[in-house]
PDB file of C-alpha atoms in Angstrom:
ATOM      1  CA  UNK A   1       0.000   0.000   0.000  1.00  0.00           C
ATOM      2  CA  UNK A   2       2.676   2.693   0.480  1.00  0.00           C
ATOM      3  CA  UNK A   3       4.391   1.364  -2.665  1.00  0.00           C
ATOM      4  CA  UNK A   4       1.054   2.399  -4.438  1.00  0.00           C
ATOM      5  CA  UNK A   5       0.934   5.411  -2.386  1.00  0.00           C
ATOM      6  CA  UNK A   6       4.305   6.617  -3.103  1.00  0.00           C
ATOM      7  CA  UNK A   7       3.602   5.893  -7.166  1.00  0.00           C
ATOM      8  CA  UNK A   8       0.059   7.882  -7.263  1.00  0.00           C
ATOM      9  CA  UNK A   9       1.860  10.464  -5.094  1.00  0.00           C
ATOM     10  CA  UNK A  10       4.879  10.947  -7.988  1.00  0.00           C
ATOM     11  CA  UNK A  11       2.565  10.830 -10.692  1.00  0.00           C
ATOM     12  CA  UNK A  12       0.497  13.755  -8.971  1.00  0.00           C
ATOM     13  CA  UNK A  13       3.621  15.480  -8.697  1.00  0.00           C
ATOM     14  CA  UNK A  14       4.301  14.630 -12.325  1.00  0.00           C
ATOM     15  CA  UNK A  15       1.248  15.771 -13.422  1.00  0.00           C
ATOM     16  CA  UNK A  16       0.938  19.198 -11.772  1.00  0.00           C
ATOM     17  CA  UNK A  17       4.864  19.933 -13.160  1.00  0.00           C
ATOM     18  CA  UNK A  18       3.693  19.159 -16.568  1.00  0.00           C
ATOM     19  CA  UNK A  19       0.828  21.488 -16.216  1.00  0.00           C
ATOM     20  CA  UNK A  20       2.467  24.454 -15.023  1.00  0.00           C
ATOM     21  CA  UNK A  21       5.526  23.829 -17.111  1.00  0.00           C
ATOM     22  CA  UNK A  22       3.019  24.309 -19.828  1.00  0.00           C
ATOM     23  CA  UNK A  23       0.962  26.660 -18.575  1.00  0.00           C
ATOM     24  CA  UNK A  24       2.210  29.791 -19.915  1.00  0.00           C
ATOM     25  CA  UNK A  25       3.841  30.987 -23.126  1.00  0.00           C
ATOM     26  CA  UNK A  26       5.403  33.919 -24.823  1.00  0.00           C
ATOM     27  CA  UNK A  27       4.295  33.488 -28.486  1.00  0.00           C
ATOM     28  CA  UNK A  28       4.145  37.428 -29.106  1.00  0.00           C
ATOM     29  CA  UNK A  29       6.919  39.135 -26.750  1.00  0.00           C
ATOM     30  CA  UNK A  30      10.148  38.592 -25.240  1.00  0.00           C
ATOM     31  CA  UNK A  31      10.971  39.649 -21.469  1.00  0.00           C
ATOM     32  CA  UNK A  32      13.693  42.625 -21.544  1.00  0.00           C
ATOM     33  CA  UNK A  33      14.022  43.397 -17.830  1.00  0.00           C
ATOM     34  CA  UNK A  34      12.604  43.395 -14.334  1.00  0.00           C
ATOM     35  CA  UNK A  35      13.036  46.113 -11.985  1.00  0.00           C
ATOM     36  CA  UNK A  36      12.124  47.055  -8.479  1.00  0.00           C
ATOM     37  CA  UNK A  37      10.249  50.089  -8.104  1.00  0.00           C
ATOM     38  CA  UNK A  38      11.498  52.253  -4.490  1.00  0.00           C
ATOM     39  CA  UNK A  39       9.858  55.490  -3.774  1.00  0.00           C
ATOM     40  CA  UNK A  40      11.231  57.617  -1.102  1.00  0.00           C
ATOM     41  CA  UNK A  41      12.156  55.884   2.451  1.00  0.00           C
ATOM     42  CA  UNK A  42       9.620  58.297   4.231  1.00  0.00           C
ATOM     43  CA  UNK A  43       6.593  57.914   1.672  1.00  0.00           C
ATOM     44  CA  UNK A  44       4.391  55.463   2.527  1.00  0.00           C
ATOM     45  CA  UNK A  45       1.857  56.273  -0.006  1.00  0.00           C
ATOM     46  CA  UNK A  46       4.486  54.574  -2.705  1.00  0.00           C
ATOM     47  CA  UNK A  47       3.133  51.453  -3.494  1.00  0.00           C
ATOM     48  CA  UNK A  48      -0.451  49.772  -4.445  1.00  0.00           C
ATOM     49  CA  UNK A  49       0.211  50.961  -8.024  1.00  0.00           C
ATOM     50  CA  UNK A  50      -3.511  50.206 -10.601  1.00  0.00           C
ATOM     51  CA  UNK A  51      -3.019  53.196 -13.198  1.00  0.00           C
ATOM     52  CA  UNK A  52       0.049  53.366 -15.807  1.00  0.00           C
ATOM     53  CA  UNK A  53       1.607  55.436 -18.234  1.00  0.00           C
ATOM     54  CA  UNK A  54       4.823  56.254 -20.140  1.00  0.00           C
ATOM     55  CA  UNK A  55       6.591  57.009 -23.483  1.00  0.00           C
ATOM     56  CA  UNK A  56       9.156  55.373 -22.327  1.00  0.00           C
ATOM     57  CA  UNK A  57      11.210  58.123 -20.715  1.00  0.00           C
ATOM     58  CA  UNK A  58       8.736  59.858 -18.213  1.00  0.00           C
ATOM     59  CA  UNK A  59       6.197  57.433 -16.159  1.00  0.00           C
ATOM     60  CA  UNK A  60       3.179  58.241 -14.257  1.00  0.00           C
ATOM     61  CA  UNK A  61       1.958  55.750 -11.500  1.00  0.00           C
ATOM     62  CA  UNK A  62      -1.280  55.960 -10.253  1.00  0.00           C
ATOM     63  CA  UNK A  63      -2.273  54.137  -7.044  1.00  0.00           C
ATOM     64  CA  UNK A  64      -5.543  52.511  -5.572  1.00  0.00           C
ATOM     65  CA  UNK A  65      -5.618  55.453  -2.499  1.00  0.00           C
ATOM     66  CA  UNK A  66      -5.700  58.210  -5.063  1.00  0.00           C
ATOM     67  CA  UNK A  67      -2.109  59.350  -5.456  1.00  0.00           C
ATOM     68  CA  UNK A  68      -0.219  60.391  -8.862  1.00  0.00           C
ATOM     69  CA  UNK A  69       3.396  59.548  -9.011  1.00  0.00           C
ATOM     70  CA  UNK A  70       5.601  60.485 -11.624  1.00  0.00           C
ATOM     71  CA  UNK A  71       9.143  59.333 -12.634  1.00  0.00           C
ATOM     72  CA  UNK A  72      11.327  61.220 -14.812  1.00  0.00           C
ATOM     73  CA  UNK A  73      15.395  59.914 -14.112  1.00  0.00           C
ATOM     74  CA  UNK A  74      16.191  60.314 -10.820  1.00  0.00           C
ATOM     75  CA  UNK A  75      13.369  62.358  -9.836  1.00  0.00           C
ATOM     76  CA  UNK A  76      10.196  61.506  -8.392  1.00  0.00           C
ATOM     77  CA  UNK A  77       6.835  63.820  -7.781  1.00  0.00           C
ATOM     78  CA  UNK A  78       3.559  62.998  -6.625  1.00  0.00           C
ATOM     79  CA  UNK A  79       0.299  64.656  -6.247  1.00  0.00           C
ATOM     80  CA  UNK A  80      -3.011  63.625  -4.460  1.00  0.00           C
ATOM     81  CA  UNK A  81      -6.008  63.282  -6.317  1.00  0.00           C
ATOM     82  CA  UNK A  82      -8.563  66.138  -4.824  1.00  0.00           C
ATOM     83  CA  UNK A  83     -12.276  66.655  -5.451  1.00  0.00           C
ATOM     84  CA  UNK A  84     -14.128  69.696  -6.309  1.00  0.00           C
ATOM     85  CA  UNK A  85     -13.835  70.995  -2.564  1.00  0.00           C
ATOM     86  CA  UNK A  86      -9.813  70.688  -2.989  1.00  0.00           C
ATOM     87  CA  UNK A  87      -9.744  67.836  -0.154  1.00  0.00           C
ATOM     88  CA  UNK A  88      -8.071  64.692  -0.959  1.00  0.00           C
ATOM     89  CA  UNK A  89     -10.752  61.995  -2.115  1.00  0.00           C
ATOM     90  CA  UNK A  90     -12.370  60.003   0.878  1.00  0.00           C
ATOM     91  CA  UNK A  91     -11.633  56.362   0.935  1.00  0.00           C
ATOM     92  CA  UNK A  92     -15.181  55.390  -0.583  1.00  0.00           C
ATOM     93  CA  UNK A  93     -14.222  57.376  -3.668  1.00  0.00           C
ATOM     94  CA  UNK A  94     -10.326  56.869  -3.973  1.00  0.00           C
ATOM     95  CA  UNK A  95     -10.034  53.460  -5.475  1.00  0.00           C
ATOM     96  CA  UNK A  96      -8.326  54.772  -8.350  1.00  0.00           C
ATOM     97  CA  UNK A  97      -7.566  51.497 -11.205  1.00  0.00           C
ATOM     98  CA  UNK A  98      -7.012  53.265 -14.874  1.00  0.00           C
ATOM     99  CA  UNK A  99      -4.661  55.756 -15.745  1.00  0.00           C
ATOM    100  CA  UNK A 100      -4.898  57.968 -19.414  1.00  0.00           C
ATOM    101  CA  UNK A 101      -2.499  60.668 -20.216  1.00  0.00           C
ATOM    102  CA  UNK A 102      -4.608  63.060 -22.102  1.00  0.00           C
ATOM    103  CA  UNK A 103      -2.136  65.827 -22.772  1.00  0.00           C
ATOM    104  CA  UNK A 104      -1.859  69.277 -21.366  1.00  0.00           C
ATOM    105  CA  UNK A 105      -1.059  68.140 -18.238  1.00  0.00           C
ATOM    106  CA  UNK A 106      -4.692  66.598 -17.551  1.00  0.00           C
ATOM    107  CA  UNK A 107      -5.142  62.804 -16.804  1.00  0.00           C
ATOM    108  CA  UNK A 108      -8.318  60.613 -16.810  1.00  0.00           C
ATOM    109  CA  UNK A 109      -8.960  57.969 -13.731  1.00  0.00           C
ATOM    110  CA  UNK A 110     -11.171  55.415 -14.052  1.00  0.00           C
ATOM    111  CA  UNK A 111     -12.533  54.183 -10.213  1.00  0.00           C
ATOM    112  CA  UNK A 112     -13.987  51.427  -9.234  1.00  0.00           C
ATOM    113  CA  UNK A 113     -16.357  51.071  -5.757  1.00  0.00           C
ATOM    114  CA  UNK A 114     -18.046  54.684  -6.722  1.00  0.00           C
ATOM    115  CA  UNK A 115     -17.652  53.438 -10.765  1.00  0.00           C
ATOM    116  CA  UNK A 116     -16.755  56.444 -12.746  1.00  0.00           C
ATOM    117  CA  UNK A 117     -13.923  58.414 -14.768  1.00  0.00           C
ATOM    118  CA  UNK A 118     -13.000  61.624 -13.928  1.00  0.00           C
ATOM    119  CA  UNK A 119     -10.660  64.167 -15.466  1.00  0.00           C
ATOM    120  CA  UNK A 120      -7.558  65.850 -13.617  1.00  0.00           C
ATOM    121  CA  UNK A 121      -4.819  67.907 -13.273  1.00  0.00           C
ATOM    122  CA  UNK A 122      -1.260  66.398 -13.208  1.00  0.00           C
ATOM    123  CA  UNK A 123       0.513  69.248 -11.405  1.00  0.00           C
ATOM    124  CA  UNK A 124      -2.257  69.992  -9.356  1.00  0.00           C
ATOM    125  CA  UNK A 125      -4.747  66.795  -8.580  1.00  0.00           C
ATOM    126  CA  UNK A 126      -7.357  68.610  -8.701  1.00  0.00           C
ATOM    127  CA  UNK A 127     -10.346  67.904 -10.422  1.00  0.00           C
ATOM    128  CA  UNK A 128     -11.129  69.269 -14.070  1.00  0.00           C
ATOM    129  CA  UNK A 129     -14.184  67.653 -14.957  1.00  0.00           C
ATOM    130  CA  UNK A 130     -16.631  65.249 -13.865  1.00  0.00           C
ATOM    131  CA  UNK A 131     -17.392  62.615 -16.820  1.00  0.00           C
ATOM    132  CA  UNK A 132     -21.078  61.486 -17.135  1.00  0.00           C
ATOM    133  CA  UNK A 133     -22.295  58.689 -15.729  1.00  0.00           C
ATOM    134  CA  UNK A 134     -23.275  55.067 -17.823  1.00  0.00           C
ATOM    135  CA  UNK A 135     -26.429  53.584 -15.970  1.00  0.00           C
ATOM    136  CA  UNK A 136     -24.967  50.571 -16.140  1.00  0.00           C
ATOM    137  CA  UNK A 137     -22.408  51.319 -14.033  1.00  0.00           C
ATOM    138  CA  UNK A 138     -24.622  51.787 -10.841  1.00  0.00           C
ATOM    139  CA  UNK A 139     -24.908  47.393 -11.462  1.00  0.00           C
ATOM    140  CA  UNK A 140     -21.213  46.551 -11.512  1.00  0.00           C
ATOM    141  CA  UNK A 141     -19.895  45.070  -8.523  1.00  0.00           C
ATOM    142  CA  UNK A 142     -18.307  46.743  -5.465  1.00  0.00           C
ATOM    143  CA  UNK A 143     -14.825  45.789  -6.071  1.00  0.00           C
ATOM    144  CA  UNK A 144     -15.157  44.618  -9.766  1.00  0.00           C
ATOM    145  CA  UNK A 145     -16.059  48.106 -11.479  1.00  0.00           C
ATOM    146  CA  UNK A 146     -13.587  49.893 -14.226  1.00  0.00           C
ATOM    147  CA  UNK A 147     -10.719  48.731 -13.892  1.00  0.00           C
ATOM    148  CA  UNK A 148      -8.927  49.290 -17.268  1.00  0.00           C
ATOM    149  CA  UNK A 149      -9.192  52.465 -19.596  1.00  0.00           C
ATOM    150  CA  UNK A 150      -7.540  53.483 -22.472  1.00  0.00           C
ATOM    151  CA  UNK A 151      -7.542  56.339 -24.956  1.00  0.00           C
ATOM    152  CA  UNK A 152      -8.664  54.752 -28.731  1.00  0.00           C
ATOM    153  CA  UNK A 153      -6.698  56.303 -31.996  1.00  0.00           C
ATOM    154  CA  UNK A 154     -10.140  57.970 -32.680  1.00  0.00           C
ATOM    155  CA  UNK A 155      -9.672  59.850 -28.883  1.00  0.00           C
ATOM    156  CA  UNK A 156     -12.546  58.203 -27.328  1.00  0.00           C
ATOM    157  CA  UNK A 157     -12.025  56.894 -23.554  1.00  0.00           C
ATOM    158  CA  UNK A 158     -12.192  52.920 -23.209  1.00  0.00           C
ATOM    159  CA  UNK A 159     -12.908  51.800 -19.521  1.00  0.00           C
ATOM    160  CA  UNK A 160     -13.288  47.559 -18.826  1.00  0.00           C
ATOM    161  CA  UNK A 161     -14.915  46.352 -16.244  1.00  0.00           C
ATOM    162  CA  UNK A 162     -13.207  43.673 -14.141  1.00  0.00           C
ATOM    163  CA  UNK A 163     -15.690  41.057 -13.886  1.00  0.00           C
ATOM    164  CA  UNK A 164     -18.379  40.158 -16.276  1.00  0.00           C
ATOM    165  CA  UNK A 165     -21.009  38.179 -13.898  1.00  0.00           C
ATOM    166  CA  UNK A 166     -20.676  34.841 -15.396  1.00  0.00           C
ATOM    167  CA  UNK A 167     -17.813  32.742 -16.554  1.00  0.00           C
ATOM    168  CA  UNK A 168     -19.022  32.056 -20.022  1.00  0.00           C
ATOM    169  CA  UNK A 169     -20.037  36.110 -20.538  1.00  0.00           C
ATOM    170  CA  UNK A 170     -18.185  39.008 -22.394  1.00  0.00           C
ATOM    171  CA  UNK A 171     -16.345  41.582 -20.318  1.00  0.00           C
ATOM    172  CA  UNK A 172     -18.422  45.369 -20.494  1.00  0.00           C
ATOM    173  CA  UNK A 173     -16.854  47.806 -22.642  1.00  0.00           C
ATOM    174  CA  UNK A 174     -17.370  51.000 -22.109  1.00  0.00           C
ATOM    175  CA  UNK A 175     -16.479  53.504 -25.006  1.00  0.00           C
ATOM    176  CA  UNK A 176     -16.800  57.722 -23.875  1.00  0.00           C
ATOM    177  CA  UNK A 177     -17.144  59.861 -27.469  1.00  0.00           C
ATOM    178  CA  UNK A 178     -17.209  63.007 -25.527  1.00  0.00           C
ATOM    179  CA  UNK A 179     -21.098  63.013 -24.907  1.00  0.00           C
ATOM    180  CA  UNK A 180     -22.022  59.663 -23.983  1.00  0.00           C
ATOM    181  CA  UNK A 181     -20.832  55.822 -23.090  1.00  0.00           C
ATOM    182  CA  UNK A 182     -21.396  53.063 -25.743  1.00  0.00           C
ATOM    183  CA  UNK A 183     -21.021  49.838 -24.829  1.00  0.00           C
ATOM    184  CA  UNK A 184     -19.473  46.975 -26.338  1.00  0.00           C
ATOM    185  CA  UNK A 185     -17.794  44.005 -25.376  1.00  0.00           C
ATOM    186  CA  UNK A 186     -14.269  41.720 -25.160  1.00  0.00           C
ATOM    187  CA  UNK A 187     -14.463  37.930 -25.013  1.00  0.00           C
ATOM    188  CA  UNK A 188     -13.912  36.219 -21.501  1.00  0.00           C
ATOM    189  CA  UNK A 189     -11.341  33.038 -21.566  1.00  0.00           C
ATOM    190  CA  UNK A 190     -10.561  31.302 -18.744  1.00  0.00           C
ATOM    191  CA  UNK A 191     -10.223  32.425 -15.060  1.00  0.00           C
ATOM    192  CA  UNK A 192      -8.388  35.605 -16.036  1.00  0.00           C
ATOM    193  CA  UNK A 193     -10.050  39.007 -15.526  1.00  0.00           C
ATOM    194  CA  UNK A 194      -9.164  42.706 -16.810  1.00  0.00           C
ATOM    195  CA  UNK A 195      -6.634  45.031 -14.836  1.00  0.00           C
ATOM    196  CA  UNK A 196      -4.863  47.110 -17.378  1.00  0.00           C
ATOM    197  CA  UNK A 197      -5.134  48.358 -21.271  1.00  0.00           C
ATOM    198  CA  UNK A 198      -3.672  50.601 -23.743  1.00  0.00           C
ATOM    199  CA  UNK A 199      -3.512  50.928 -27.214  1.00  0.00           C
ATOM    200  CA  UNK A 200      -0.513  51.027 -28.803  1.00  0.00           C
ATOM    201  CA  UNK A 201       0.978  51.655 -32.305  1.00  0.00           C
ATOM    202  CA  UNK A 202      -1.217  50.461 -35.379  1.00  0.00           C
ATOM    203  CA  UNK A 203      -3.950  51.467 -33.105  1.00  0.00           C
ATOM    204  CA  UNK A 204      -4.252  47.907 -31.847  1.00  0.00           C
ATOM    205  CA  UNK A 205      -5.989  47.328 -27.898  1.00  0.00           C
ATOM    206  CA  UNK A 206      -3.798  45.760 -25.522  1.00  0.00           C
ATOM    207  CA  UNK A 207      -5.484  44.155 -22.235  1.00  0.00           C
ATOM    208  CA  UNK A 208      -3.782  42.808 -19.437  1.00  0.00           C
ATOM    209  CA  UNK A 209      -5.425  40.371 -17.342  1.00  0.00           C
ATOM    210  CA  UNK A 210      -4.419  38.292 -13.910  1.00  0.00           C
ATOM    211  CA  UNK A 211      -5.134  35.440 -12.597  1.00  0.00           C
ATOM    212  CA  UNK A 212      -5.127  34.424  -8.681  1.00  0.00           C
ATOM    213  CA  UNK A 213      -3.841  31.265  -7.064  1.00  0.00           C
ATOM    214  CA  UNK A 214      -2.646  30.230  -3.927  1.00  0.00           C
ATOM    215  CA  UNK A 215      -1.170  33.359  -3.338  1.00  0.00           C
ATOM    216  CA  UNK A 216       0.523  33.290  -6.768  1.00  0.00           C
ATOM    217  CA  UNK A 217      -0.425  35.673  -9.724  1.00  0.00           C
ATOM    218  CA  UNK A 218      -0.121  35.395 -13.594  1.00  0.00           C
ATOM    219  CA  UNK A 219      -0.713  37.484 -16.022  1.00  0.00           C
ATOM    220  CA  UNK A 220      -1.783  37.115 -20.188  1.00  0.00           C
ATOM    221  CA  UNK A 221      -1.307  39.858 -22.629  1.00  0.00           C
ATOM    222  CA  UNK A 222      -4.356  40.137 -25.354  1.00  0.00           C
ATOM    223  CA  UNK A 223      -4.382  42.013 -28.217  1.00  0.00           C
ATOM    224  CA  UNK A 224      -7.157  43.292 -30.335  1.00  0.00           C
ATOM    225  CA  UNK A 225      -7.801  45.069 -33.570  1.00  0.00           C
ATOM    226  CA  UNK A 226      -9.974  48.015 -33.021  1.00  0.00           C
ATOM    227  CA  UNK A 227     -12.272  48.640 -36.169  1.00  0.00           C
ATOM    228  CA  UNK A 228     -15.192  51.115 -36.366  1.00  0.00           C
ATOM    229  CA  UNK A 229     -14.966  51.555 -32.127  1.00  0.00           C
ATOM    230  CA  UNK A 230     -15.002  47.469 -31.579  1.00  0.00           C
ATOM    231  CA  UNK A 231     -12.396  45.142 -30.488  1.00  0.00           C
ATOM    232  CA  UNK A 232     -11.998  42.062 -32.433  1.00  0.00           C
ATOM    233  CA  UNK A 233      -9.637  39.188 -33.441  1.00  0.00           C
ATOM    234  CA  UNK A 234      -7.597  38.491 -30.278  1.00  0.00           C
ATOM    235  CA  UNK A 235      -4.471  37.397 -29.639  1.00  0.00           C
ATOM    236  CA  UNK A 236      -2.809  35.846 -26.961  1.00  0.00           C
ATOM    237  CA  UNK A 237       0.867  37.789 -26.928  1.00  0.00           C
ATOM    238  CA  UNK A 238       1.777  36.590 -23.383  1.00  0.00           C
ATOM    239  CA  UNK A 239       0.536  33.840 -20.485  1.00  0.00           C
ATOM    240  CA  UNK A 240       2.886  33.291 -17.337  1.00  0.00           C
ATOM    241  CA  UNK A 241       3.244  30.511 -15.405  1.00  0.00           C
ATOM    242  CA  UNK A 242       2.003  31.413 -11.727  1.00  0.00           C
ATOM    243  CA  UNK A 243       4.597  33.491  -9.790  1.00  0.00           C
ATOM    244  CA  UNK A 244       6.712  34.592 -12.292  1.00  0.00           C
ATOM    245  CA  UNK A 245       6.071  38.032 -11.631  1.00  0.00           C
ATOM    246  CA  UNK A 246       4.161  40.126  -8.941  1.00  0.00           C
ATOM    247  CA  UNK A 247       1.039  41.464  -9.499  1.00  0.00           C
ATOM    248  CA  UNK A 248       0.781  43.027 -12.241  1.00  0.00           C
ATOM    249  CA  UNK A 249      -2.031  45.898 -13.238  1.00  0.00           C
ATOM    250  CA  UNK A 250      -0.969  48.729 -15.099  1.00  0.00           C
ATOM    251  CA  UNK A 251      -0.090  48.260 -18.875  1.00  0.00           C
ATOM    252  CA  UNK A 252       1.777  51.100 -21.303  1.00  0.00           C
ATOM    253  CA  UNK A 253       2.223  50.351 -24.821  1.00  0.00           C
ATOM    254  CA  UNK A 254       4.991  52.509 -26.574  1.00  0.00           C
ATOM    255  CA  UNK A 255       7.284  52.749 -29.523  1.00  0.00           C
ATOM    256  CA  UNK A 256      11.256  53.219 -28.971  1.00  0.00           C
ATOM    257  CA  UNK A 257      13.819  53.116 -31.978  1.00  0.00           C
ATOM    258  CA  UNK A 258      10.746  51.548 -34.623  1.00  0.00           C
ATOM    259  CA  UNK A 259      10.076  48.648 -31.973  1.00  0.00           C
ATOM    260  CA  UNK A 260       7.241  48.391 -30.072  1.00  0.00           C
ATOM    261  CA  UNK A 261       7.351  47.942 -26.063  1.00  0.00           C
ATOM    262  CA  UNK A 262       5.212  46.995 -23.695  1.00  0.00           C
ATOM    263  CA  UNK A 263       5.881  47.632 -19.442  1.00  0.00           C
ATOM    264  CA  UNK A 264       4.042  46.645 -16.767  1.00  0.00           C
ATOM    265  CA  UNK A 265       3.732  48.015 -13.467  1.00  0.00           C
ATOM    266  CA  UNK A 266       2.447  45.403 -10.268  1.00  0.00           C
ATOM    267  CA  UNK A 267       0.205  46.229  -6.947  1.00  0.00           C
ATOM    268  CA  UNK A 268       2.019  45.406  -3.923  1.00  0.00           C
ATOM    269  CA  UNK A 269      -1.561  46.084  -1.906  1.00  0.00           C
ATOM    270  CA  UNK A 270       1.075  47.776   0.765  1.00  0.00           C
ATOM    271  CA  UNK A 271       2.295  44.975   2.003  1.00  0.00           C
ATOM    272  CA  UNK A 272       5.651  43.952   2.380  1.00  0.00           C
ATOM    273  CA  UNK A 273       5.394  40.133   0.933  1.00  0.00           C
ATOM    274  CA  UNK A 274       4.377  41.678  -2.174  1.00  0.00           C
ATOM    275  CA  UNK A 275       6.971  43.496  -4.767  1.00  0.00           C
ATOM    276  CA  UNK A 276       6.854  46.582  -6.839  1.00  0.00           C
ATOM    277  CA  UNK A 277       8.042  46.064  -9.660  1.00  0.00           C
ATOM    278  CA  UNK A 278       8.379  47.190 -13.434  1.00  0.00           C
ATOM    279  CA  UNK A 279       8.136  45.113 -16.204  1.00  0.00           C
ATOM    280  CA  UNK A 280       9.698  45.259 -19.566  1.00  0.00           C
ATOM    281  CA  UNK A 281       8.742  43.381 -22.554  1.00  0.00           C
ATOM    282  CA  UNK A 282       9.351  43.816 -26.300  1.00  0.00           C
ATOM    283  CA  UNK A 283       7.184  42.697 -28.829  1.00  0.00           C
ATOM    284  CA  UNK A 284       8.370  40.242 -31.588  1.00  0.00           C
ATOM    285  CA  UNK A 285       8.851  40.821 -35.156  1.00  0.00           C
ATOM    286  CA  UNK A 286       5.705  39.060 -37.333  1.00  0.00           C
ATOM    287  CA  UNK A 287       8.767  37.185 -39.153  1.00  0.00           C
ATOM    288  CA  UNK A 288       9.487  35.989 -36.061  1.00  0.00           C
ATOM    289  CA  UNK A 289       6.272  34.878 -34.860  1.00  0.00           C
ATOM    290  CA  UNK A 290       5.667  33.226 -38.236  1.00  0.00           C
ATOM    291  CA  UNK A 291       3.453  35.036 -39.487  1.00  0.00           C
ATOM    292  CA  UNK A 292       5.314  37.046 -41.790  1.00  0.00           C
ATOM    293  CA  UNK A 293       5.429  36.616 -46.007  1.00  0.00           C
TER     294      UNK A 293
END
């Protein structure tokens, strides 16, 4: 009996190696680097990073309590998200997740808990403008409201939602033209949900979603064509295995020297078992791939 034990036990073992030996894959990017991300010793506000932008020089971190970091070199500034009284935003309406660079100086935040995106000032944090409001956003979930937005080629706003409400249903799109949300819709696969997008060059929608297990994270990379003010045709540029990075949330999408880049920022959720990190990948050539002529 131990003999048989011992054998099932090995080819349990066997088994779950095999799976997550296979379980991710890097058909569409290769990793450049990995890099800790250290604010200040005396800042304990650095950290819990959702939101993300860069060109690849300058960076702007957004966290999930409402503060705006930004990185250029060695030099790091931050500025706390304020409302139209000039306080900072209460902890029921801080739970900043999506970060777009609009120009000028002004940023929009997507939020989840009190579901909306608002407009603000980058040197300030104060608040610009108040976005309207999608009546469908009043029946997302508490902790599962927009979680991703991006800014399409055409300059309308794209917030995801994090969940969809069943496993077999699309993830809500919501698409601002200025006056009003649309919505539309990007297919759900798997256990993975939304947490970051951006579109990058060719106008293409990148999404990056996590997955959660046994206090390990992955991450996939999607990418979309975006036709008309719709995503379709996915593809899968990136799946890790569980815990090879932290948790990641914040996508940027960037060109540098006519190839295309694509860094990822993680939420430690302030605590210290958890990393801060940046993420580097570059995206491979379509000869390379195999899908070239």
């Amino acid at each position: 009996m131990r003999w048989r034990f011992a054998v099932a036990l090995s080819a349990i073992f066997a088994a779950l190696c095999g799976w997550y030996w296979h379980s991710g894959h890097a058909d569409g990017v290769e990793r450049v680097s990995v890099s800790p991300l250290i604010g200040p010793a005396d800042d304990a506000d650095f950290g819990g990073f959702s939101g993300y932008e860069t060109n690849g020089t300058t960076r702007h971190l957004l966290t999930d309590r409402g503060h705006l970091y930004t990185l250029s070199g060695e030099e790091i500034s931050a500025v706390t998200l304020q409302g139209i009284d000039g306080a900072p935003l209460g902890r029921r309406w801080r739970d900043a997740e999506g970060l777009v660079a609009l120009g000028n100086g002004r940023f929009a935040v997507s939020f989840e808990g009190r579901h909306r995106v608002d407009i603000y000032d980058g040197t300030t944090g104060m608040i610009v403008e108040k976005l309207p409001l999608a009546d469908e956003f009043e029946r997302l979930g508490g902790n599962s409201g927009l979680e991703a937005l991006a800014l399409s080629p055409a300059g309308e706003l794209v917030a995801i939602a994090e969940r969809s409400g069943a496993s077999e249903r699309p993830f809500p799109v919501f698409v601002f033209d200025g006056a009003e949300w649309r919505k539309t819709s990007i297919s759900r696969r798997g256990a993975f949900l939304p947490v970051g997008a951006d579109f990058g060059p060719g106008g293409r929608l990148y999404v990056l979603e996590r997955d959660y297990l046994l206090s390990g994270f992955r991450s996939r990379i999607r990418m979309f064509e975006w036709r008309d003010g719709v995503p379709h045709e996915d593809e899968t540029l990136l799946k890790t295995r569980f815990w090879t990075h932290a948790n990641l949330e914040g996508i940027a999408v960037f060109e540098e020297a006519g190839e295309t880049y694509i860094e990822l920022i993680s939420d430690n959720n302030f605590l210290p078992v958890l990393a801060s990190e940046l993420v580097r990948y570059r995206k491979k050539a379509l000869e390379i791939r195999g899908l070239g002529g």
